[in-house]
GROMACS .gro file of C-alpha atoms in nm:
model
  369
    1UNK     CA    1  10.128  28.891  19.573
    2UNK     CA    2  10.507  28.914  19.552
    3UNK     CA    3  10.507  29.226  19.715
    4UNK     CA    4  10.324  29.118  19.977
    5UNK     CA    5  10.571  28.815  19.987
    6UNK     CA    6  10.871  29.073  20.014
    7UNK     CA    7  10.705  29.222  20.266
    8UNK     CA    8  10.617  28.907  20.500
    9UNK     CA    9  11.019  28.781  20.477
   10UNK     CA   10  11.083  29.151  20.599
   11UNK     CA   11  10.879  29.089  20.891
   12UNK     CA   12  11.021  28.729  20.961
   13UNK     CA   13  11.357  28.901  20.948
   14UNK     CA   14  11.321  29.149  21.203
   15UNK     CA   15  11.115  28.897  21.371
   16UNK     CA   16  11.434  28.668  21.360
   17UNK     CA   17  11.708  28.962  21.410
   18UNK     CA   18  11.514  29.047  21.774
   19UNK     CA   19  11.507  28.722  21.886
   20UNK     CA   20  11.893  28.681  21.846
   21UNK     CA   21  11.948  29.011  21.966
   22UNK     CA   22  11.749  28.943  22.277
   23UNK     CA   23  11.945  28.602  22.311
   24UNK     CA   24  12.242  28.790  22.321
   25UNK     CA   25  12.154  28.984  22.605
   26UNK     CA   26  12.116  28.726  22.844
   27UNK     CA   27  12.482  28.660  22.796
   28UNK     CA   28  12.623  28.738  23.132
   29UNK     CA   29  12.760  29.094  23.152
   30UNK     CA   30  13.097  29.209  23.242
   31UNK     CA   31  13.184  28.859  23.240
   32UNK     CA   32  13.609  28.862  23.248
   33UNK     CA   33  13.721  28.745  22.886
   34UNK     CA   34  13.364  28.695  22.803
   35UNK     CA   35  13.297  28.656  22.422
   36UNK     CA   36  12.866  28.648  22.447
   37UNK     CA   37  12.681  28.517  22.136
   38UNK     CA   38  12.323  28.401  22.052
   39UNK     CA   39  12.257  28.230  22.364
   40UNK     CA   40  12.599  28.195  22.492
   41UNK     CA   41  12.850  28.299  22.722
   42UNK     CA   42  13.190  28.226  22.913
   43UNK     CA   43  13.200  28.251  23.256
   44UNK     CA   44  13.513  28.230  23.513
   45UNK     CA   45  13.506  28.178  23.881
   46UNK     CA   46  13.756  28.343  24.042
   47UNK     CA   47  14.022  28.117  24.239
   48UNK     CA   48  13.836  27.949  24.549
   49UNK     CA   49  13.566  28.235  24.486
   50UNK     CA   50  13.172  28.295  24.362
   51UNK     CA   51  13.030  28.468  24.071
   52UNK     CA   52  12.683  28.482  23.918
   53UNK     CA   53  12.515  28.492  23.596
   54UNK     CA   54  12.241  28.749  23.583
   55UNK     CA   55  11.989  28.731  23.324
   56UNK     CA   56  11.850  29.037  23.187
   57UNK     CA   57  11.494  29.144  23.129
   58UNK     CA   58  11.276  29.030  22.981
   59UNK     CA   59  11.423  28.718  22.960
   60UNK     CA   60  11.364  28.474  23.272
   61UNK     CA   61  11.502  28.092  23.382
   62UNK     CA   62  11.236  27.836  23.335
   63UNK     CA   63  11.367  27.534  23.498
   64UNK     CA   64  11.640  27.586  23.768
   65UNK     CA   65  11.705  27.174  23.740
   66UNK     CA   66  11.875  27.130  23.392
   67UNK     CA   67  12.194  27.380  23.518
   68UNK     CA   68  12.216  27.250  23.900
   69UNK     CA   69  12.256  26.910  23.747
   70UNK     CA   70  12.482  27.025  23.465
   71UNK     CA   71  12.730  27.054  23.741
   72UNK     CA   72  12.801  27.124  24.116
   73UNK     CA   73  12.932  27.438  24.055
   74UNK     CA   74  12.655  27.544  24.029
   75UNK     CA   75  12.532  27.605  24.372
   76UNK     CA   76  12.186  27.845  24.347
   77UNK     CA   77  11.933  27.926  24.082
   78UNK     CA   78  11.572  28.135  24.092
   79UNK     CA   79  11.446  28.321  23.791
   80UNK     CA   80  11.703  28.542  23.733
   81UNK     CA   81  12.007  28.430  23.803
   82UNK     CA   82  12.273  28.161  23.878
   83UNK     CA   83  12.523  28.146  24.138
   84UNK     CA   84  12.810  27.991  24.111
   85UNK     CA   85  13.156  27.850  24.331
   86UNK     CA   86  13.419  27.696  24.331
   87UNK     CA   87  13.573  27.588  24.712
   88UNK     CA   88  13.830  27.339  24.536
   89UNK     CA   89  14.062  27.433  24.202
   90UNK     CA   90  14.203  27.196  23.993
   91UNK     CA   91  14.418  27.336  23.709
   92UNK     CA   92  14.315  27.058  23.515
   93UNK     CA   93  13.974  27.104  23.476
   94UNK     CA   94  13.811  27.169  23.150
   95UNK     CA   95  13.561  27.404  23.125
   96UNK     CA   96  13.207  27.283  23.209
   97UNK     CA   97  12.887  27.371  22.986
   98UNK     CA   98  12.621  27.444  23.195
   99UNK     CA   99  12.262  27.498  23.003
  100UNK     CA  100  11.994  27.729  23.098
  101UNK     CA  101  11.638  27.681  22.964
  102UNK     CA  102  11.512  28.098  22.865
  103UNK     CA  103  11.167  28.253  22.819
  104UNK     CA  104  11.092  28.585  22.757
  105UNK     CA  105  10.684  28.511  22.755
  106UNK     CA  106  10.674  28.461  22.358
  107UNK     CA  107  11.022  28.251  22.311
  108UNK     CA  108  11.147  27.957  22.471
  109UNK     CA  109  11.565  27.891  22.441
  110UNK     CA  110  11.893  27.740  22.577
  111UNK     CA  111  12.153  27.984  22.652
  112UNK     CA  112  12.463  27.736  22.751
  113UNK     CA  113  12.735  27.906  22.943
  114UNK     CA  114  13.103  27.758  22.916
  115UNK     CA  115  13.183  27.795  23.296
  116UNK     CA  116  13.577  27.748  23.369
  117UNK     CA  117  13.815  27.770  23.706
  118UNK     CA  118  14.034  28.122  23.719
  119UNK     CA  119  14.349  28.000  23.823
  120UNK     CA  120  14.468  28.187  24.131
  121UNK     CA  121  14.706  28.510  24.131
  122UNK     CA  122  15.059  28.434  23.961
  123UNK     CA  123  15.344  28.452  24.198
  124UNK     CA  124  15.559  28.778  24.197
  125UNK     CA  125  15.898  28.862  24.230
  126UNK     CA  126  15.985  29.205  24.315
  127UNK     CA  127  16.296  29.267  24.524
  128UNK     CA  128  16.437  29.583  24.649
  129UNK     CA  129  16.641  29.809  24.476
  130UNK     CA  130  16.907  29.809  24.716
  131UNK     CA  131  17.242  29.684  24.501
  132UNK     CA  132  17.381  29.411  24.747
  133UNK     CA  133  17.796  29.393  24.777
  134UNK     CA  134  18.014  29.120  24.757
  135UNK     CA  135  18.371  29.032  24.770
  136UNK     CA  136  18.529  28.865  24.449
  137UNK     CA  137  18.544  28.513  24.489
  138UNK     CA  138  18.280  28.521  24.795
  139UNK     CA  139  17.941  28.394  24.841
  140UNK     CA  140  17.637  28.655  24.841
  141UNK     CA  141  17.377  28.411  25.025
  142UNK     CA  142  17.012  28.558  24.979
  143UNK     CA  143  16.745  28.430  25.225
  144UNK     CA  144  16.423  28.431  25.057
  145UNK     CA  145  16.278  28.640  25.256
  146UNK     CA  146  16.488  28.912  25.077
  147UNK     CA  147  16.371  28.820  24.718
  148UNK     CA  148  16.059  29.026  24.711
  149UNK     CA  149  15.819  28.672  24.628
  150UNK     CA  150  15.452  28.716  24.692
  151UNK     CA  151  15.259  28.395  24.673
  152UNK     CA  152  14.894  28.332  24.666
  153UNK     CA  153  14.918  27.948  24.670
  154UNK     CA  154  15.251  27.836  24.874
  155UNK     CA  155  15.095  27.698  25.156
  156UNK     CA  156  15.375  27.364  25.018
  157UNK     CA  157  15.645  27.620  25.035
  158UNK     CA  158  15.597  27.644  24.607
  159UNK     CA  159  15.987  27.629  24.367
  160UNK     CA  160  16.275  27.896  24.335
  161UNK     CA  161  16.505  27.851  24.068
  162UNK     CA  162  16.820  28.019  23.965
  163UNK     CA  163  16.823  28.162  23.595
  164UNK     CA  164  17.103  28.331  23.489
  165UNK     CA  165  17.382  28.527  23.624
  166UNK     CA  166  17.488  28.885  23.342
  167UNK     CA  167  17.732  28.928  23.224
  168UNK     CA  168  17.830  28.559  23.284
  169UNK     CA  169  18.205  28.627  23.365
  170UNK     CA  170  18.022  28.730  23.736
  171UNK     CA  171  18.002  28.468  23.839
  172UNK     CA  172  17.762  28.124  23.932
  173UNK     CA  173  17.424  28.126  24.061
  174UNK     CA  174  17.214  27.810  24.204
  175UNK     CA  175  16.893  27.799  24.419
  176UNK     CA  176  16.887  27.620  24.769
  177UNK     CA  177  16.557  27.554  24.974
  178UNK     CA  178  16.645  27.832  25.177
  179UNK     CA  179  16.852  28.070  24.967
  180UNK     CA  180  16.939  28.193  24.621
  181UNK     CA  181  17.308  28.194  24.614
  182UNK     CA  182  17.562  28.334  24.416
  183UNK     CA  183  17.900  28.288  24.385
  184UNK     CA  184  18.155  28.587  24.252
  185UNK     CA  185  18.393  28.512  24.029
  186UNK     CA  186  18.757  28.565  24.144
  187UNK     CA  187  18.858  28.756  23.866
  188UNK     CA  188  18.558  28.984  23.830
  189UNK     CA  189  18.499  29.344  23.952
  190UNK     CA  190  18.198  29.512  23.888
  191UNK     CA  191  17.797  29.504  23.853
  192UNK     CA  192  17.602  29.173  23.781
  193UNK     CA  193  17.255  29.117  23.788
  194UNK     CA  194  17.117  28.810  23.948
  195UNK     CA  195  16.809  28.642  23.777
  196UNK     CA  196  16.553  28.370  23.928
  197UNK     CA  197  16.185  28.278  23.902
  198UNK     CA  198  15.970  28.143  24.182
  199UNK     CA  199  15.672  27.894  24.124
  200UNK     CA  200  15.349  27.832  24.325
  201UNK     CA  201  15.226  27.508  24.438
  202UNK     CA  202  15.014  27.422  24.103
  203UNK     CA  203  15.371  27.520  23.875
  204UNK     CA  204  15.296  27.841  23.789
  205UNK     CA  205  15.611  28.066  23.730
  206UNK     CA  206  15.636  28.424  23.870
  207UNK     CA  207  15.793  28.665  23.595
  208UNK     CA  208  16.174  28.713  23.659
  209UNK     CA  209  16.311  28.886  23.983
  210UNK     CA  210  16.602  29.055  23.953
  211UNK     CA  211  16.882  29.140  24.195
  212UNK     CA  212  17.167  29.395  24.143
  213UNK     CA  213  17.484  29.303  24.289
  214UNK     CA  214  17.825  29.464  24.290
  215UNK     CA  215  18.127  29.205  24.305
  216UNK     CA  216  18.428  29.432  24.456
  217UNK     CA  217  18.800  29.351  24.566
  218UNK     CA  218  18.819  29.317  24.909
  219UNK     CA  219  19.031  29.565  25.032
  220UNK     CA  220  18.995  29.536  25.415
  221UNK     CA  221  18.987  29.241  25.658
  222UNK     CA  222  18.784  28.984  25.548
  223UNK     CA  223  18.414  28.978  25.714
  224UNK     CA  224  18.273  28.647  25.792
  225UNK     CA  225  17.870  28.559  25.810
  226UNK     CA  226  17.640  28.310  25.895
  227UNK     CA  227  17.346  28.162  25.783
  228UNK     CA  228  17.164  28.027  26.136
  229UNK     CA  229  16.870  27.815  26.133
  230UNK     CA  230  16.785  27.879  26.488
  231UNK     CA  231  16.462  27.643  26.664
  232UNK     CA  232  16.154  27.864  26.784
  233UNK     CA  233  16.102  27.875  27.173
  234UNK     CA  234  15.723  27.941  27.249
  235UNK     CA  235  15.730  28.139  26.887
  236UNK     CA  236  16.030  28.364  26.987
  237UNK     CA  237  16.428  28.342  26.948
  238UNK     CA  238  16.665  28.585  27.090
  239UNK     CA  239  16.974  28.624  26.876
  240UNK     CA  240  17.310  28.838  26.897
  241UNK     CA  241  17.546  29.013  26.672
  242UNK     CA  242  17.851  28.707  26.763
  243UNK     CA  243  17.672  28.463  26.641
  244UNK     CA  244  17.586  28.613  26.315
  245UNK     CA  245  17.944  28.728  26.171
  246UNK     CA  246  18.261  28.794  26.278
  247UNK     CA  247  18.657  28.985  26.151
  248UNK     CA  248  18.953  28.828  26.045
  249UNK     CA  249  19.132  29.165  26.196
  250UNK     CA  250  19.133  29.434  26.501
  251UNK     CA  251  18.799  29.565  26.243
  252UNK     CA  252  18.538  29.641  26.461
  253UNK     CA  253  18.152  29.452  26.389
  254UNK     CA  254  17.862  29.631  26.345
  255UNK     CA  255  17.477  29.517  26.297
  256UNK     CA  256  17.371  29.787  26.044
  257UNK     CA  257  17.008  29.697  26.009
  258UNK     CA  258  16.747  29.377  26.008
  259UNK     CA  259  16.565  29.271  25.720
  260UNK     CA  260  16.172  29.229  25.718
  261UNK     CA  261  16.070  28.853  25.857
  262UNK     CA  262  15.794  28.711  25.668
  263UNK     CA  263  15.555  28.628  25.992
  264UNK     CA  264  15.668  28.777  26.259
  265UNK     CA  265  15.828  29.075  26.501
  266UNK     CA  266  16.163  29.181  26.491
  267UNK     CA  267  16.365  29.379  26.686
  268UNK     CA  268  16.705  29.502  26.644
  269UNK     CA  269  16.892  29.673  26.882
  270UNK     CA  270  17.258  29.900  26.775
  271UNK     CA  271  17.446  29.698  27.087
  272UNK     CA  272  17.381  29.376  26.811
  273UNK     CA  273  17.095  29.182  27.034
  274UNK     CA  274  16.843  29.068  26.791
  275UNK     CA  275  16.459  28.983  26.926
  276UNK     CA  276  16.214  28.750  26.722
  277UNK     CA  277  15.848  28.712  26.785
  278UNK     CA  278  15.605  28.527  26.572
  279UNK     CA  279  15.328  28.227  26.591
  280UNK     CA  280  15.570  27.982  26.610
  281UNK     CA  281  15.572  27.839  26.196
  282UNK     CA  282  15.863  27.863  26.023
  283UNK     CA  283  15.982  28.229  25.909
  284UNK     CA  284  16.309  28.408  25.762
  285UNK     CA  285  16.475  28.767  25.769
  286UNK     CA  286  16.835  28.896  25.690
  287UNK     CA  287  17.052  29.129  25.900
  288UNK     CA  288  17.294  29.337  25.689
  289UNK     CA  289  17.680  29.336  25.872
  290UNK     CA  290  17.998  29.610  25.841
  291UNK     CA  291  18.282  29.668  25.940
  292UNK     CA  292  18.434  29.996  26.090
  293UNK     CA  293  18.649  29.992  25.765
  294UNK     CA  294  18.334  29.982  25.540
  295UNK     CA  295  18.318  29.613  25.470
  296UNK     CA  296  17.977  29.532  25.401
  297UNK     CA  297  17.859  29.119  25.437
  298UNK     CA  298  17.459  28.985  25.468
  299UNK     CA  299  17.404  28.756  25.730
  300UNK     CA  300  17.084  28.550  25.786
  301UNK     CA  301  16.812  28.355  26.037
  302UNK     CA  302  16.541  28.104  25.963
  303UNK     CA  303  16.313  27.998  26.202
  304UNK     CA  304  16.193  27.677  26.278
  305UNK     CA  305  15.944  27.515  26.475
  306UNK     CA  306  16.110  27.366  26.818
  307UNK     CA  307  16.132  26.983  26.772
  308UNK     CA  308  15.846  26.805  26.945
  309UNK     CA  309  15.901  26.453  27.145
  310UNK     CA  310  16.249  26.303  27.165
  311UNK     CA  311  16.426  26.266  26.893
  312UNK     CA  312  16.210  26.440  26.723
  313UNK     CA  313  16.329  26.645  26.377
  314UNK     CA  314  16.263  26.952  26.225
  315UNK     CA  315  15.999  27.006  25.967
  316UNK     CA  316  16.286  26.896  25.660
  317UNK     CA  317  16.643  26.853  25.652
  318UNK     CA  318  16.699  27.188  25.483
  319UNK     CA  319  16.514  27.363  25.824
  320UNK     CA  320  16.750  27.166  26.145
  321UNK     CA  321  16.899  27.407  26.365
  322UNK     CA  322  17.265  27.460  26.255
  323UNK     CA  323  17.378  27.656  25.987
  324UNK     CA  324  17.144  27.676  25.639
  325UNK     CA  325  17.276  27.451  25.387
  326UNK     CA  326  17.446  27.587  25.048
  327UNK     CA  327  17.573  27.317  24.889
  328UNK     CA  328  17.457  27.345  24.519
  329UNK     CA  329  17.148  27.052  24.460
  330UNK     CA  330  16.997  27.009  24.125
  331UNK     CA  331  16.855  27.256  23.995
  332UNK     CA  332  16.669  27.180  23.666
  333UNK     CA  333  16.379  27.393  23.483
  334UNK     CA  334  16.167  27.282  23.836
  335UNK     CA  335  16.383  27.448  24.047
  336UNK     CA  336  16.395  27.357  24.418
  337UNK     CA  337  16.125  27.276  24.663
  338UNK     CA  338  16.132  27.593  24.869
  339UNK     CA  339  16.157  27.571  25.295
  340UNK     CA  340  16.004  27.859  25.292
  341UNK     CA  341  15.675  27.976  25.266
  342UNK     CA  342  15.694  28.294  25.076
  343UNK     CA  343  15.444  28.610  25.208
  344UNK     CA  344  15.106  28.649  25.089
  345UNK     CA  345  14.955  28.911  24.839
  346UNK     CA  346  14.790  29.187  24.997
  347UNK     CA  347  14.434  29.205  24.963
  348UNK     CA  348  14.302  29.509  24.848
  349UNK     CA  349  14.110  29.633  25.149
  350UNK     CA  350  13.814  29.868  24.968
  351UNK     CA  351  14.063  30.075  24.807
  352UNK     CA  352  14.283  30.173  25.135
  353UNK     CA  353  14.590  30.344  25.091
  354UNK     CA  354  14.800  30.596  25.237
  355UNK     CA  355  14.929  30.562  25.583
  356UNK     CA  356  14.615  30.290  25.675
  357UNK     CA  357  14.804  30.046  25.380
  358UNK     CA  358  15.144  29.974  25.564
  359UNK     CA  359  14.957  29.913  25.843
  360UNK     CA  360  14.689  29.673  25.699
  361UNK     CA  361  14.957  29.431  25.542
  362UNK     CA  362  15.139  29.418  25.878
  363UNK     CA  363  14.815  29.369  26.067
  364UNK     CA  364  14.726  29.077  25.752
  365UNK     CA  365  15.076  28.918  25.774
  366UNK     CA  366  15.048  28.884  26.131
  367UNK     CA  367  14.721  28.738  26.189
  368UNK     CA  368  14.649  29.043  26.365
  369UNK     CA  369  14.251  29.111  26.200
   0.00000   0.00000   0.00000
């Protein structure tokens, strides 16, 4: 009789040992940062995105009704599966349990899924690694468009904020809504590295960018730039090498090369006329100067929307048509409300690469597909 005994609480251990295990399984799989246990499982949506939860054989959904009313993300149900979206995000929303009433035939369960919001792409900083020159005791004025910031969620314009200047001695270094700006130290010759952050529209930080300058003693006559915020005419601007710098000499000017607008079109000629098309929203690019002597200065153009009705402003103070403000405002761990609305990740487009990827970001950032 005891055997027998041993033998029956054998049987109702497997018996109990399948039933989790089978559980288990119906645990969505491959779900990002999943941790699936008996009946359980965490599921993300990706930012403004769908996902499902597939439910393996031979377990099936028996009523699609308790996890549609658990919670309007979830937006379709049949034996099988559950789809979910999210069209909205809010980065305060806790995750949501959604329950799911199981069968395989023989066992009836609840698998409850914690379902939660991914928060969308961080922002990225990634400038060139050109080293940018500067004159002891000058300002090196860096248009954003020249700070390497991808943004998935800046349609507000998002934060930039100046971190640190090393080695110190270099000099100061303060954010703008238009520029990150630094100013050399008068006694200083030599490298410094130039450190900032940019934030989306929800807060969140990008890891730090980095730009190398190199503070020299001016040795030449002095050349002069300026930072034009120029109004858009039908979505174009035409531009030319006087109004963007000038010698304190007999030095002769030269436009070297344009930067990379954000939006739109450029084109640069070498007799200094500068051409700007884009879709009429605001947008940014720099135009590196130099001398015949081998001065080297950065010059730079934002683009606003043409005033409409008299009277009428520009989109903010920090974007009239003048000259780009660079007066220092407070800075602070928030940093300052950028102008600017930074570019766009590139999606990946099914793995393209080689000569077809240049070419799909241009044709993205342009609203050309």
């Amino acid at each position: 009789m005891g055997s027998t005994r041993r033998r029956l609480g054998a049987a109702a251990l497997s018996m109990l040992l399948a039933v989790l295990g089978s559980v288990a399984i119906a645990a969505p799989a491959g779900a990002a940062g999943s941790a699936p246990g008996p009946g359980a499982g965490d599921v993300a949506i990706p930012y403004l995105g769908s996902t499902t939860i597939d439910i393996a054989a031979p377990w099936r959904i028996t009523d699609c009704q308790t996890p549609v009313q658990a919670s309007p993300l979830v937006v379709g149900c049949d034996e099988r599966s559950i789809s979910l979206a999210a069209p909205e995000y809010d980065p305060d929303a806790a995750a949501v349990v959604v329950p799911v009433p199981l069968t395989d035939g023989r066992i009836t369960t609840i698998a409850e899924y914690r379902v939660s919001l991914e928060a969308p792409e961080t922002p990225s900083a990634e400038p060139a690694r050109a080293v940018r020159p500067t004159a002891a005791g000058t300002l090196l004025r860096l248009p954003i468009s020249e700070l390497g910031i991808e943004c998935a969620v800046c349609d507000a314009g998002g934060r930039l904020r100046a971190v640190a200047v090393h080695p110190a001695e270099a000099g100061s270094l303060w954010a703008t809504p238009t520029h990150l700006v630094f100013r050399a130290a008068q006694g200083y010759a030599g490298p410094a590295e130039l450190v900032y952050r940019f934030a989306d529209d929800y807060g969140a930080w990008s890891p730090e960018g980095v730009i190398q300058a190199s503070v020299l003693r001016s040795t030449g006559a002095p050349l002069v730039t300026s930072d034009l915020v120029v109004a858009l005419e039908e979505g174009g601007a035409e531009l030319s090498l006087e109004q963007l710098g000038f010698v304190l000499g007999d030095d002769e000017l030269v436009l070297v090369g344009c930067g990379t607008a954000i939006r739109g079109q450029l084109r640069c000629d070498a007799d200094g006329s500068i051409e700007y098309r884009g879709d009429g929203a605001a947008d940014q690019f720099a135009v590196q100067l130099a001398t015949a002597g081998g001065e080297q200065a950065l010059a730079s153009v934002t683009l606003v929307p043409a005033a409409e009705g008299e009277g009428a402003d520009a989109a903010s103070d920090s974007l009239r048509p003048g000259t780009a403000p660079i007066a220092k405002p407070k800075q602070g761990k928030q940093g300052v409300a950028s102008a600017i609305v930074p570019r766009r990740p590139v999606e990946d487009h099914h793995g393209a690469g080689g000569l077809l990827a240049p070419l799909l970001a241009t044709l993205d950032r342009v609203g050309a597909r």
